[in-house]
Amino acid sequence: MIAYKGFSKDLTSVLGNGIKERCTFEAGKTYTEEESKTVRSGFHCCENPFDCLQHYAMDGKNRFFRIEAAGDIDEAGDEKIACTQMTLEKELTPLEFALAGMQYIIAHPERDGWQQDRWNVIVKQDKAEISKNHDVMIAIARGEKPKVKAPAGAIMGLLIDGEIEDGVPGIVGAKVWIQKAEHAGKWCYMDDAGKVREVNDEEKAD
């Protein structure tokens, strides 16, 4: 299964392999262990990329990978995964990390725990805002008419809730972009044509 894992700059992982205090990995390599049990043994990772932020800050220093989790897999709810075989497939840029997180929410719209407020990454219902400049900034809002606000250079995302077909709820639209200086610090939304627009004064009143 595809999962995600955070590492420090030198690809070490605290408690990344069961009770061992620190492990070091290499990109592209496959690692194996004898058994897996969440919080106790095996290689630990997350199905939702944003859950990696519980342990590693999105600060431009730590690194995040898409991995292949295989072998004996033990899952604790929707958050933690332990496996006996792990391959570091691809290192993700902050933009790719945001996209992967949005794809997870789109694939599992009914799961709890998708909202986040950790380490300069905000994923919220209806409105998401970052007010200060950081090395890495991600602001994602989800709702029927979501909007986001952040400084220039931030990674912005919108997930549009609606009806997929026959009244079945789901995510019917998505948009991700890097915030331009002209929209910095202003609430933005996606119009019906898929273009990023600033919220006007009348819409602010609503």
PDB file of C-alpha atoms in Angstrom:
ATOM      1  CA  MET A   1       0.000   0.000   0.000  1.00  0.00           C
ATOM      2  CA  ILE A   2       1.038   3.596  -0.578  1.00  0.00           C
ATOM      3  CA  ALA A   3       1.814   5.517   2.613  1.00  0.00           C
ATOM      4  CA  TYR A   4       3.891   8.493   3.769  1.00  0.00           C
ATOM      5  CA  LYS A   5       6.687   9.061   6.246  1.00  0.00           C
ATOM      6  CA  GLY A   6       8.635  11.997   7.611  1.00  0.00           C
ATOM      7  CA  PHE A   7      12.364  12.115   8.297  1.00  0.00           C
ATOM      8  CA  SER A   8      14.929  14.533   9.584  1.00  0.00           C
ATOM      9  CA  LYS A   9      17.322  16.189   7.114  1.00  0.00           C
ATOM     10  CA  ASP A  10      19.775  13.246   7.173  1.00  0.00           C
ATOM     11  CA  LEU A  11      16.952  10.698   6.677  1.00  0.00           C
ATOM     12  CA  THR A  12      16.917   9.533  10.259  1.00  0.00           C
ATOM     13  CA  SER A  13      13.597   8.706  11.878  1.00  0.00           C
ATOM     14  CA  VAL A  14      12.848   8.862  15.591  1.00  0.00           C
ATOM     15  CA  LEU A  15      10.926   5.749  16.651  1.00  0.00           C
ATOM     16  CA  GLY A  16      10.611   4.934  12.979  1.00  0.00           C
ATOM     17  CA  ASN A  17      11.203   1.263  13.578  1.00  0.00           C
ATOM     18  CA  GLY A  18       9.286   0.095  16.614  1.00  0.00           C
ATOM     19  CA  ILE A  19      11.029   0.737  19.917  1.00  0.00           C
ATOM     20  CA  LYS A  20      14.415   1.560  18.399  1.00  0.00           C
ATOM     21  CA  GLU A  21      15.287   5.141  19.251  1.00  0.00           C
ATOM     22  CA  ARG A  22      16.635   6.222  15.869  1.00  0.00           C
ATOM     23  CA  CYS A  23      16.987   4.639  12.429  1.00  0.00           C
ATOM     24  CA  THR A  24      18.732   5.877   9.289  1.00  0.00           C
ATOM     25  CA  PHE A  25      17.375   5.208   5.806  1.00  0.00           C
ATOM     26  CA  GLU A  26      18.314   5.743   2.157  1.00  0.00           C
ATOM     27  CA  ALA A  27      16.067   6.827  -0.699  1.00  0.00           C
ATOM     28  CA  GLY A  28      15.144   4.036  -3.097  1.00  0.00           C
ATOM     29  CA  LYS A  29      16.064   1.223  -0.724  1.00  0.00           C
ATOM     30  CA  THR A  30      13.785  -1.456   0.685  1.00  0.00           C
ATOM     31  CA  TYR A  31      13.982  -2.346   4.384  1.00  0.00           C
ATOM     32  CA  THR A  32      12.560  -5.346   6.205  1.00  0.00           C
ATOM     33  CA  GLU A  33      11.739  -6.308   9.784  1.00  0.00           C
ATOM     34  CA  GLU A  34      10.469  -9.539  11.338  1.00  0.00           C
ATOM     35  CA  GLU A  35       7.191  -8.249  12.787  1.00  0.00           C
ATOM     36  CA  SER A  36       4.949  -5.184  12.872  1.00  0.00           C
ATOM     37  CA  LYS A  37       2.783  -3.787  15.644  1.00  0.00           C
ATOM     38  CA  THR A  38       1.884  -0.109  15.844  1.00  0.00           C
ATOM     39  CA  VAL A  39       3.901   1.797  18.447  1.00  0.00           C
ATOM     40  CA  ARG A  40       5.906  -1.344  19.202  1.00  0.00           C
ATOM     41  CA  SER A  41       7.617  -2.903  16.175  1.00  0.00           C
ATOM     42  CA  GLY A  42       8.007  -2.606  12.410  1.00  0.00           C
ATOM     43  CA  PHE A  43       8.352   0.492  10.251  1.00  0.00           C
ATOM     44  CA  HIS A  44       5.868   3.236  11.078  1.00  0.00           C
ATOM     45  CA  CYS A  45       4.170   5.455   8.507  1.00  0.00           C
ATOM     46  CA  CYS A  46       0.860   7.213   7.776  1.00  0.00           C
ATOM     47  CA  GLU A  47      -1.798   6.768   5.109  1.00  0.00           C
ATOM     48  CA  ASN A  48      -2.724  10.456   5.357  1.00  0.00           C
ATOM     49  CA  PRO A  49       0.378  12.545   4.515  1.00  0.00           C
ATOM     50  CA  PHE A  50      -0.746  15.313   6.876  1.00  0.00           C
ATOM     51  CA  ASP A  51      -0.592  12.902   9.836  1.00  0.00           C
ATOM     52  CA  CYS A  52       3.213  12.874   9.422  1.00  0.00           C
ATOM     53  CA  LEU A  53       3.129  16.407  10.832  1.00  0.00           C
ATOM     54  CA  GLN A  54       2.409  14.979  14.277  1.00  0.00           C
ATOM     55  CA  HIS A  55       6.099  14.066  14.406  1.00  0.00           C
ATOM     56  CA  TYR A  56       7.918  16.218  11.834  1.00  0.00           C
ATOM     57  CA  ALA A  57       7.520  19.923  11.186  1.00  0.00           C
ATOM     58  CA  MET A  58       6.952  21.190   7.660  1.00  0.00           C
ATOM     59  CA  ASP A  59       9.719  23.752   8.129  1.00  0.00           C
ATOM     60  CA  GLY A  60      11.932  23.328   5.077  1.00  0.00           C
ATOM     61  CA  LYS A  61      14.389  21.176   7.046  1.00  0.00           C
ATOM     62  CA  ASN A  62      12.633  17.851   7.527  1.00  0.00           C
ATOM     63  CA  ARG A  63      11.941  15.593   4.548  1.00  0.00           C
ATOM     64  CA  PHE A  64       8.822  13.691   3.516  1.00  0.00           C
ATOM     65  CA  PHE A  65       8.584  10.573   1.356  1.00  0.00           C
ATOM     66  CA  ARG A  66       5.936   8.540  -0.382  1.00  0.00           C
ATOM     67  CA  ILE A  67       6.675   4.964   0.560  1.00  0.00           C
ATOM     68  CA  GLU A  68       5.497   1.484  -0.317  1.00  0.00           C
ATOM     69  CA  ALA A  69       4.382  -0.311   2.833  1.00  0.00           C
ATOM     70  CA  ALA A  70       4.291  -4.082   2.380  1.00  0.00           C
ATOM     71  CA  GLY A  71       4.640  -7.389   4.155  1.00  0.00           C
ATOM     72  CA  ASP A  72       2.775  -7.759   7.442  1.00  0.00           C
ATOM     73  CA  ILE A  73       0.799  -4.517   7.915  1.00  0.00           C
ATOM     74  CA  ASP A  74      -0.781  -3.499  11.225  1.00  0.00           C
ATOM     75  CA  GLU A  75      -3.088  -0.493  11.299  1.00  0.00           C
ATOM     76  CA  ALA A  76      -4.326   1.491  14.298  1.00  0.00           C
ATOM     77  CA  GLY A  77      -7.385   3.375  13.069  1.00  0.00           C
ATOM     78  CA  ASP A  78      -6.813   5.726  10.144  1.00  0.00           C
ATOM     79  CA  GLU A  79      -3.665   7.336  11.526  1.00  0.00           C
ATOM     80  CA  LYS A  80      -0.848   4.878  12.261  1.00  0.00           C
ATOM     81  CA  ILE A  81       0.520   2.023  10.179  1.00  0.00           C
ATOM     82  CA  ALA A  82       3.285  -0.443  10.994  1.00  0.00           C
ATOM     83  CA  CYS A  83       4.725  -2.740   8.333  1.00  0.00           C
ATOM     84  CA  THR A  84       7.505  -5.298   7.986  1.00  0.00           C
ATOM     85  CA  GLN A  85       8.692  -4.028   4.602  1.00  0.00           C
ATOM     86  CA  MET A  86       9.161  -0.426   3.522  1.00  0.00           C
ATOM     87  CA  THR A  87      10.558   1.168   0.351  1.00  0.00           C
ATOM     88  CA  LEU A  88      11.309   4.882   0.120  1.00  0.00           C
ATOM     89  CA  GLU A  89       9.878   5.532  -3.354  1.00  0.00           C
ATOM     90  CA  LYS A  90       9.894   9.304  -3.807  1.00  0.00           C
ATOM     91  CA  GLU A  91      10.826  12.393  -1.831  1.00  0.00           C
ATOM     92  CA  LEU A  92       8.040  14.979  -1.960  1.00  0.00           C
ATOM     93  CA  THR A  93       8.383  18.711  -2.429  1.00  0.00           C
ATOM     94  CA  PRO A  94       6.044  20.818  -0.244  1.00  0.00           C
ATOM     95  CA  LEU A  95       3.739  21.234  -3.261  1.00  0.00           C
ATOM     96  CA  GLU A  96       3.703  17.482  -3.916  1.00  0.00           C
ATOM     97  CA  PHE A  97       3.088  16.891  -0.201  1.00  0.00           C
ATOM     98  CA  ALA A  98       0.056  19.218  -0.286  1.00  0.00           C
ATOM     99  CA  LEU A  99      -1.246  17.492  -3.419  1.00  0.00           C
ATOM    100  CA  ALA A 100      -0.850  14.056  -1.838  1.00  0.00           C
ATOM    101  CA  GLY A 101      -2.751  15.217   1.240  1.00  0.00           C
ATOM    102  CA  MET A 102      -5.559  16.629  -0.879  1.00  0.00           C
ATOM    103  CA  GLN A 103      -5.729  13.406  -2.914  1.00  0.00           C
ATOM    104  CA  TYR A 104      -6.082  11.444   0.323  1.00  0.00           C
ATOM    105  CA  ILE A 105      -9.021  13.620   1.422  1.00  0.00           C
ATOM    106  CA  ILE A 106     -10.646  13.282  -2.010  1.00  0.00           C
ATOM    107  CA  ALA A 107     -10.277   9.492  -1.864  1.00  0.00           C
ATOM    108  CA  HIS A 108     -11.624   9.312   1.704  1.00  0.00           C
ATOM    109  CA  PRO A 109     -14.017  12.264   2.096  1.00  0.00           C
ATOM    110  CA  GLU A 110     -15.982  10.691   4.965  1.00  0.00           C
ATOM    111  CA  ARG A 111     -13.019   9.901   7.210  1.00  0.00           C
ATOM    112  CA  ASP A 112     -12.499  11.946  10.358  1.00  0.00           C
ATOM    113  CA  GLY A 113      -9.242  13.632  11.229  1.00  0.00           C
ATOM    114  CA  TRP A 114      -8.637  15.409   7.935  1.00  0.00           C
ATOM    115  CA  GLN A 115      -8.519  18.856   9.562  1.00  0.00           C
ATOM    116  CA  GLN A 116      -5.007  19.901  10.596  1.00  0.00           C
ATOM    117  CA  ASP A 117      -3.323  22.850  12.269  1.00  0.00           C
ATOM    118  CA  ARG A 118       0.341  21.903  12.641  1.00  0.00           C
ATOM    119  CA  TRP A 119       3.679  23.372  11.725  1.00  0.00           C
ATOM    120  CA  ASN A 120       2.550  26.059   9.259  1.00  0.00           C
ATOM    121  CA  VAL A 121       0.114  23.638   7.589  1.00  0.00           C
ATOM    122  CA  ILE A 122      -3.568  24.549   7.974  1.00  0.00           C
ATOM    123  CA  VAL A 123      -6.331  22.283   6.620  1.00  0.00           C
ATOM    124  CA  LYS A 124      -9.729  23.538   7.756  1.00  0.00           C
ATOM    125  CA  GLN A 125     -13.459  23.485   7.103  1.00  0.00           C
ATOM    126  CA  ASP A 126     -14.612  26.451   4.936  1.00  0.00           C
ATOM    127  CA  LYS A 127     -11.715  28.836   5.730  1.00  0.00           C
ATOM    128  CA  ALA A 128      -7.955  28.379   6.131  1.00  0.00           C
ATOM    129  CA  GLU A 129      -5.641  31.261   6.961  1.00  0.00           C
ATOM    130  CA  ILE A 130      -1.916  31.750   7.550  1.00  0.00           C
ATOM    131  CA  SER A 131      -1.054  35.266   8.663  1.00  0.00           C
ATOM    132  CA  LYS A 132       2.739  35.165   9.064  1.00  0.00           C
ATOM    133  CA  ASN A 133       5.554  34.271   6.716  1.00  0.00           C
ATOM    134  CA  HIS A 134       7.279  30.924   7.290  1.00  0.00           C
ATOM    135  CA  ASP A 135       9.800  28.927   5.273  1.00  0.00           C
ATOM    136  CA  VAL A 136       6.996  26.610   4.145  1.00  0.00           C
ATOM    137  CA  MET A 137       3.296  27.461   4.255  1.00  0.00           C
ATOM    138  CA  ILE A 138       0.326  25.337   3.224  1.00  0.00           C
ATOM    139  CA  ALA A 139      -3.275  26.549   3.585  1.00  0.00           C
ATOM    140  CA  ILE A 140      -6.122  24.294   2.410  1.00  0.00           C
ATOM    141  CA  ALA A 141      -9.849  24.828   2.919  1.00  0.00           C
ATOM    142  CA  ARG A 142     -12.675  22.388   2.295  1.00  0.00           C
ATOM    143  CA  GLY A 143     -16.378  23.154   1.971  1.00  0.00           C
ATOM    144  CA  GLU A 144     -19.151  24.110  -0.425  1.00  0.00           C
ATOM    145  CA  LYS A 145     -17.632  27.590  -0.860  1.00  0.00           C
ATOM    146  CA  PRO A 146     -14.176  27.382   0.732  1.00  0.00           C
ATOM    147  CA  LYS A 147     -11.672  30.229   0.823  1.00  0.00           C
ATOM    148  CA  VAL A 148      -8.030  30.621   1.799  1.00  0.00           C
ATOM    149  CA  LYS A 149      -5.722  33.479   2.784  1.00  0.00           C
ATOM    150  CA  ALA A 150      -1.934  33.468   3.150  1.00  0.00           C
ATOM    151  CA  PRO A 151       1.241  35.424   2.274  1.00  0.00           C
ATOM    152  CA  ALA A 152       2.855  35.287  -1.156  1.00  0.00           C
ATOM    153  CA  GLY A 153       4.648  32.025  -1.849  1.00  0.00           C
ATOM    154  CA  ALA A 154       2.272  29.917   0.234  1.00  0.00           C
ATOM    155  CA  ILE A 155       0.829  26.727  -1.214  1.00  0.00           C
ATOM    156  CA  MET A 156      -2.928  27.201  -1.407  1.00  0.00           C
ATOM    157  CA  GLY A 157      -5.561  24.515  -1.847  1.00  0.00           C
ATOM    158  CA  LEU A 158      -9.346  24.336  -2.184  1.00  0.00           C
ATOM    159  CA  LEU A 159     -11.575  21.259  -1.965  1.00  0.00           C
ATOM    160  CA  ILE A 160     -15.191  21.740  -3.070  1.00  0.00           C
ATOM    161  CA  ASP A 161     -17.862  19.650  -1.364  1.00  0.00           C
ATOM    162  CA  GLY A 162     -20.986  18.780  -3.337  1.00  0.00           C
ATOM    163  CA  GLU A 163     -23.013  15.911  -4.762  1.00  0.00           C
ATOM    164  CA  ILE A 164     -21.191  13.465  -6.996  1.00  0.00           C
ATOM    165  CA  GLU A 165     -24.293  11.733  -8.364  1.00  0.00           C
ATOM    166  CA  ASP A 166     -27.777  10.776  -7.172  1.00  0.00           C
ATOM    167  CA  GLY A 167     -27.365  12.878  -4.052  1.00  0.00           C
ATOM    168  CA  VAL A 168     -24.173  11.105  -2.922  1.00  0.00           C
ATOM    169  CA  PRO A 169     -21.936  13.643  -1.161  1.00  0.00           C
ATOM    170  CA  GLY A 170     -18.290  13.964  -2.129  1.00  0.00           C
ATOM    171  CA  ILE A 171     -15.594  16.319  -3.339  1.00  0.00           C
ATOM    172  CA  VAL A 172     -16.518  17.637  -6.759  1.00  0.00           C
ATOM    173  CA  GLY A 173     -13.692  20.090  -7.385  1.00  0.00           C
ATOM    174  CA  ALA A 174     -10.144  20.873  -6.321  1.00  0.00           C
ATOM    175  CA  LYS A 175      -7.548  23.545  -6.928  1.00  0.00           C
ATOM    176  CA  VAL A 176      -3.957  24.005  -5.776  1.00  0.00           C
ATOM    177  CA  TRP A 177      -1.598  26.881  -6.552  1.00  0.00           C
ATOM    178  CA  ILE A 178       1.272  28.968  -5.185  1.00  0.00           C
ATOM    179  CA  GLN A 179      -0.015  32.274  -3.893  1.00  0.00           C
ATOM    180  CA  LYS A 180       0.978  35.280  -6.014  1.00  0.00           C
ATOM    181  CA  ALA A 181       2.023  38.601  -4.531  1.00  0.00           C
ATOM    182  CA  GLU A 182      -1.070  40.282  -5.984  1.00  0.00           C
ATOM    183  CA  HIS A 183      -3.334  38.052  -3.874  1.00  0.00           C
ATOM    184  CA  ALA A 184      -1.135  37.947  -0.769  1.00  0.00           C
ATOM    185  CA  GLY A 185      -3.046  38.396   2.482  1.00  0.00           C
ATOM    186  CA  LYS A 186      -6.413  38.389   0.719  1.00  0.00           C
ATOM    187  CA  TRP A 187      -9.192  35.834   0.880  1.00  0.00           C
ATOM    188  CA  CYS A 188      -9.343  33.822  -2.330  1.00  0.00           C
ATOM    189  CA  TYR A 189     -11.790  31.293  -3.745  1.00  0.00           C
ATOM    190  CA  MET A 190     -12.318  29.328  -6.951  1.00  0.00           C
ATOM    191  CA  ASP A 191     -15.012  30.465  -9.368  1.00  0.00           C
ATOM    192  CA  ASP A 192     -17.195  28.189 -11.503  1.00  0.00           C
ATOM    193  CA  ALA A 193     -14.615  28.296 -14.288  1.00  0.00           C
ATOM    194  CA  GLY A 194     -11.874  27.059 -11.958  1.00  0.00           C
ATOM    195  CA  LYS A 195     -10.076  30.415 -11.705  1.00  0.00           C
ATOM    196  CA  VAL A 196      -8.723  31.896  -8.489  1.00  0.00           C
ATOM    197  CA  ARG A 197     -10.579  35.044  -7.479  1.00  0.00           C
ATOM    198  CA  GLU A 198     -10.370  37.458  -4.570  1.00  0.00           C
ATOM    199  CA  VAL A 199     -13.377  37.648  -2.272  1.00  0.00           C
ATOM    200  CA  ASN A 200     -15.062  41.028  -2.803  1.00  0.00           C
ATOM    201  CA  ASP A 201     -16.554  43.280  -0.129  1.00  0.00           C
ATOM    202  CA  GLU A 202     -20.115  42.009  -0.687  1.00  0.00           C
ATOM    203  CA  GLU A 203     -18.985  38.391  -0.327  1.00  0.00           C
ATOM    204  CA  LYS A 204     -17.019  39.279   2.831  1.00  0.00           C
ATOM    205  CA  ALA A 205     -20.241  40.560   4.350  1.00  0.00           C
ATOM    206  CA  ASP A 206     -21.848  37.170   3.715  1.00  0.00           C
TER     207      ASP A 206
END
